[in-house]
PDB file of C-alpha atoms in Angstrom:
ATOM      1  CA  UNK A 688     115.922  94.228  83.111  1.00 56.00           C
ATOM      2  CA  UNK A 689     118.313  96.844  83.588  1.00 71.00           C
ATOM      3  CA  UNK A 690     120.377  97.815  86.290  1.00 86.00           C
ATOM      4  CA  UNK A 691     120.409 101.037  87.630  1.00 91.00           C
ATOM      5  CA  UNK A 692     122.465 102.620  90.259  1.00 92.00           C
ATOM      6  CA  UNK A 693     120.563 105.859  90.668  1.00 94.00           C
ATOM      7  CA  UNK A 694     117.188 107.662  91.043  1.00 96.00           C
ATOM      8  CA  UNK A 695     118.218 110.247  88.451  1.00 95.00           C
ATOM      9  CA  UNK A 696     119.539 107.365  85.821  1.00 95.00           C
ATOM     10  CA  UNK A 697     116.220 105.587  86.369  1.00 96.00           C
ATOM     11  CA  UNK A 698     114.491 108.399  85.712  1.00 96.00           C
ATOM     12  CA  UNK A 699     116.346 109.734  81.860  1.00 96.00           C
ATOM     13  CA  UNK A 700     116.036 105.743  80.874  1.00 95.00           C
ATOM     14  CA  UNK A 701     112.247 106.377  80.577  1.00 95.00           C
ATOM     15  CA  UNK A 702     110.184 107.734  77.848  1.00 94.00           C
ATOM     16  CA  UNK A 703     110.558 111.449  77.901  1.00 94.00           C
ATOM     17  CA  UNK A 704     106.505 111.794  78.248  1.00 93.00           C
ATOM     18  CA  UNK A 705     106.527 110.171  81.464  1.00 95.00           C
ATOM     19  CA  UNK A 706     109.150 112.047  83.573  1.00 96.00           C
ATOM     20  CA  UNK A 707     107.869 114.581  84.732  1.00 95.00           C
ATOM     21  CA  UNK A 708     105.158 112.465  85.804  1.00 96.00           C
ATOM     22  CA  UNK A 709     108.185 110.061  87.866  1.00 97.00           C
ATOM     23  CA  UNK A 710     109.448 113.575  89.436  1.00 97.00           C
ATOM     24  CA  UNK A 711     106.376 114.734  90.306  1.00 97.00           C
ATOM     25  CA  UNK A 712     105.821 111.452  92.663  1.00 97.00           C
ATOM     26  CA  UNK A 713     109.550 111.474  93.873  1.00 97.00           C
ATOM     27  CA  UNK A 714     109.381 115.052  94.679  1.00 97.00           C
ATOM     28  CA  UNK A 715     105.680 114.253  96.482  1.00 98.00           C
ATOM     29  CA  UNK A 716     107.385 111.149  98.371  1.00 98.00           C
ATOM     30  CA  UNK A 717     110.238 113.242  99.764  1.00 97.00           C
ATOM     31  CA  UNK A 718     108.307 115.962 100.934  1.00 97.00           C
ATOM     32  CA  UNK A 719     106.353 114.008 103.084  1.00 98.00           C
ATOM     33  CA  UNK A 720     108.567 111.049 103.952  1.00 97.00           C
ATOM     34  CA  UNK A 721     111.917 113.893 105.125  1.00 94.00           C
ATOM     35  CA  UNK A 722     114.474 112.044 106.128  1.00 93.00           C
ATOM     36  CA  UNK A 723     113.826 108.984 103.787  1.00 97.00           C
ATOM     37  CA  UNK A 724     116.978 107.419 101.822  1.00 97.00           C
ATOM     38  CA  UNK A 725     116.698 106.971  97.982  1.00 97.00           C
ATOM     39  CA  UNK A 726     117.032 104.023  96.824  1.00 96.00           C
ATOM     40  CA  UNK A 727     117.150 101.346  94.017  1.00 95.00           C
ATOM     41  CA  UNK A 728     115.468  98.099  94.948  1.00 93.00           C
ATOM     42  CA  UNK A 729     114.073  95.537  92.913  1.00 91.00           C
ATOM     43  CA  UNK A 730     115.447  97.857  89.857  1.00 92.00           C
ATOM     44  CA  UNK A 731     112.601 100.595  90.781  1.00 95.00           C
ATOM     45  CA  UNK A 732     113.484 103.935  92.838  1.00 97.00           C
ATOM     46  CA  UNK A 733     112.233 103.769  96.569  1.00 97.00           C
ATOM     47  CA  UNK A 734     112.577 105.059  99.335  1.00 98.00           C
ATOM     48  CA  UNK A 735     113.508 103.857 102.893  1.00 97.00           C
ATOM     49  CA  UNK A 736     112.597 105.000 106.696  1.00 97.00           C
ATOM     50  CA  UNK A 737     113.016 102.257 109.170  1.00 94.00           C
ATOM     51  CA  UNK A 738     112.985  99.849 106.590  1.00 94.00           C
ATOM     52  CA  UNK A 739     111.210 100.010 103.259  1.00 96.00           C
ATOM     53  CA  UNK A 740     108.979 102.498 102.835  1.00 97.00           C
ATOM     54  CA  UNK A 741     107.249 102.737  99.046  1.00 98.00           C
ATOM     55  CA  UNK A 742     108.406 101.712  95.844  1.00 98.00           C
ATOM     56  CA  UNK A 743     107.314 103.907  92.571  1.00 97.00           C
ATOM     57  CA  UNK A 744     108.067 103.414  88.916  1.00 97.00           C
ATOM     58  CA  UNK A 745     106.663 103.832  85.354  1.00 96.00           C
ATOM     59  CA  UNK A 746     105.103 100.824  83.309  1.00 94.00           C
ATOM     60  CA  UNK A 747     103.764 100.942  80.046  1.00 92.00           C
ATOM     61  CA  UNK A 748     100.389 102.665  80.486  1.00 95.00           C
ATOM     62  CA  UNK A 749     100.619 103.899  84.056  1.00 96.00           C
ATOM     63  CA  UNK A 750     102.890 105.409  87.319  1.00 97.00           C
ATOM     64  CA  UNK A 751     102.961 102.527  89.840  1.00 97.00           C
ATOM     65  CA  UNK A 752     102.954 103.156  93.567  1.00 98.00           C
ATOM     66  CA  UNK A 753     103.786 100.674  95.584  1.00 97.00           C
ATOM     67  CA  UNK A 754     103.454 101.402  99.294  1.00 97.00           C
ATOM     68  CA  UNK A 755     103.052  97.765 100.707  1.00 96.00           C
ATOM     69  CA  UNK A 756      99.705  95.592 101.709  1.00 96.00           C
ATOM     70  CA  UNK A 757      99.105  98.676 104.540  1.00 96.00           C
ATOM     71  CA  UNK A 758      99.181 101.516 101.965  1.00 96.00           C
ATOM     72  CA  UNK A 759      96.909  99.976 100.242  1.00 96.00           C
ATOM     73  CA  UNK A 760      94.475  98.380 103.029  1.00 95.00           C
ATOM     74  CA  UNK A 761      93.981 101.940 104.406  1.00 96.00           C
ATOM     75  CA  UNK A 762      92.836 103.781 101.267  1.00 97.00           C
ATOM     76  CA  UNK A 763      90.969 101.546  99.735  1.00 95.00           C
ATOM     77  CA  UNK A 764      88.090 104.017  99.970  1.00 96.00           C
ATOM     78  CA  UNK A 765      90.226 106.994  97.847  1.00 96.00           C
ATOM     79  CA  UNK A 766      91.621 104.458  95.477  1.00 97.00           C
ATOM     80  CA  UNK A 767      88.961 102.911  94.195  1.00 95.00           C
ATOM     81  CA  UNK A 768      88.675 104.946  90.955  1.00 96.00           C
ATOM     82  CA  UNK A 769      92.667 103.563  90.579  1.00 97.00           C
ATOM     83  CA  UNK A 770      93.776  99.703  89.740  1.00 96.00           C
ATOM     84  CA  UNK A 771      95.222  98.622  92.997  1.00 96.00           C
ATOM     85  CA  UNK A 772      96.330  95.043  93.734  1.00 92.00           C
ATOM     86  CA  UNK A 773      97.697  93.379  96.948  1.00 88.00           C
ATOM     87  CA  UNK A 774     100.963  96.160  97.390  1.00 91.00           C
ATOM     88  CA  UNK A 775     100.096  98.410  93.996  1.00 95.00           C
ATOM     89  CA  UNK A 776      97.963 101.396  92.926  1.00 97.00           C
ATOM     90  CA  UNK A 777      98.022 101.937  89.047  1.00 98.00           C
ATOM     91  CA  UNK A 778      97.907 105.854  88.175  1.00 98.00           C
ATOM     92  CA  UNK A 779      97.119 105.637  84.248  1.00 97.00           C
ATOM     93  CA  UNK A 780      99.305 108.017  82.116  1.00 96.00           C
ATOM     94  CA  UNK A 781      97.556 111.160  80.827  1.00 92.00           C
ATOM     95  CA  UNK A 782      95.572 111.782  83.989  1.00 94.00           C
ATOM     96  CA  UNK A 783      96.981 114.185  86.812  1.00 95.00           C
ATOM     97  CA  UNK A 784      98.668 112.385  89.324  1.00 96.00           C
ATOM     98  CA  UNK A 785      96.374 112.228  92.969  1.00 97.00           C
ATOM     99  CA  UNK A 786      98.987 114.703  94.717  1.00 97.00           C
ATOM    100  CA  UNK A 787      97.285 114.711  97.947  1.00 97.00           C
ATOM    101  CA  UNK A 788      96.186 111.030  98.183  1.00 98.00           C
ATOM    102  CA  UNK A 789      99.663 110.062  97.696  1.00 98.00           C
ATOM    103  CA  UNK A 790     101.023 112.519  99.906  1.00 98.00           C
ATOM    104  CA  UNK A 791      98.462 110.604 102.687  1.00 98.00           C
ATOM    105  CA  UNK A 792      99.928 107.602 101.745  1.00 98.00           C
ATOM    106  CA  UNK A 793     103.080 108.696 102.486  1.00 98.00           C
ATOM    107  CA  UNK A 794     102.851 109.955 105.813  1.00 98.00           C
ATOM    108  CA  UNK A 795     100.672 107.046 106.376  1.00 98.00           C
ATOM    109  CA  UNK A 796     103.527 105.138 105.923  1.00 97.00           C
ATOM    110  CA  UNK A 797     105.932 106.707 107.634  1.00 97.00           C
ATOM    111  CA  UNK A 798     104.253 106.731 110.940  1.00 97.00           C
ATOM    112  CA  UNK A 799     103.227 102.994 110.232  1.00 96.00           C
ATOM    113  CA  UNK A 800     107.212 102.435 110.007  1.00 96.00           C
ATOM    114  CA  UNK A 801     108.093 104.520 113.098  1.00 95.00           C
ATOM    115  CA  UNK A 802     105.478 102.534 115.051  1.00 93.00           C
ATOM    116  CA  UNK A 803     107.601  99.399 113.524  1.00 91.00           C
ATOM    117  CA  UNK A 804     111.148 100.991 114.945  1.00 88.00           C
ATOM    118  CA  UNK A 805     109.739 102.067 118.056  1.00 87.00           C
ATOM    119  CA  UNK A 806     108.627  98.259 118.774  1.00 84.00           C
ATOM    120  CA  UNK A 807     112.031  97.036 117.515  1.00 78.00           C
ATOM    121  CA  UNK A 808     114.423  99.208 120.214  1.00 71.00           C
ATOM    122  CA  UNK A 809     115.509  97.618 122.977  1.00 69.00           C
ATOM    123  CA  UNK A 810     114.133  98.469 126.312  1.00 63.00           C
ATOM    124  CA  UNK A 811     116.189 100.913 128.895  1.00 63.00           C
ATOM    125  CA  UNK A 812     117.150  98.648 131.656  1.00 59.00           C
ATOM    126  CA  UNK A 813     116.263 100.498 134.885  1.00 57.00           C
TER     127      UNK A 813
END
């Protein structure tokens, strides 16, 4: 596998008819995750808020999203026209990419790892 350093380097390695399809979910991921960091991880871009957020990346005949066991767990209703697995949802090439369900994933997310953060700080000592 090759290693990649950035988003944007990620992005030209892949097969020119796939990304726009990769921007289209990075640009949907950062509008509704603001304050996210880009990242490389595992060799696919991702993003992190309070820890790891979502994972996305291109495979041979489809977009992966990977937005953890949660992401999945609560949509299971809206993805199951899409592949999913235990952390996955498959979005097959040629197809428009589910803008809005994705964007609900997102913020689903988000708020699922602000709940996390706010558990994790320390308690004010009165």
């Amino acid at each position: 596998m090759k290693k990649f350093k950035t988003v944007e380097e990620y992005i030209a390695a892949q097969p020119s008819s796939v990304r726009s399809g990769l921007k289209k979910l990075r640009s949907t991921i950062k509008k509704n995750a603001p304050g996210a960091d880009e990242v490389i991880s595992y060799g696919m871009p991702g993003f992190k808020f309070h820890g790891m957020l979502v994972w996305y990346a291109a495979a041979s005949e489809h977009f992966g999203l990977y937005p953890m066991r949660s992401g999945i767990k609560a949509f299971e209703k809206e993805l199951e026209k899409y592949s999913t697995s235990a952390g996955t949802v498959r979005f097959p090439f040629g197809k428009p990419l589910p803008e809005k369900l994705i964007a609900s994933i997102i913020k689903f997310r988000v708020k699922e790892n602000l709940a996390k953060a706010q558990l994790k700080k320390p308690k004010k000592k009165k």
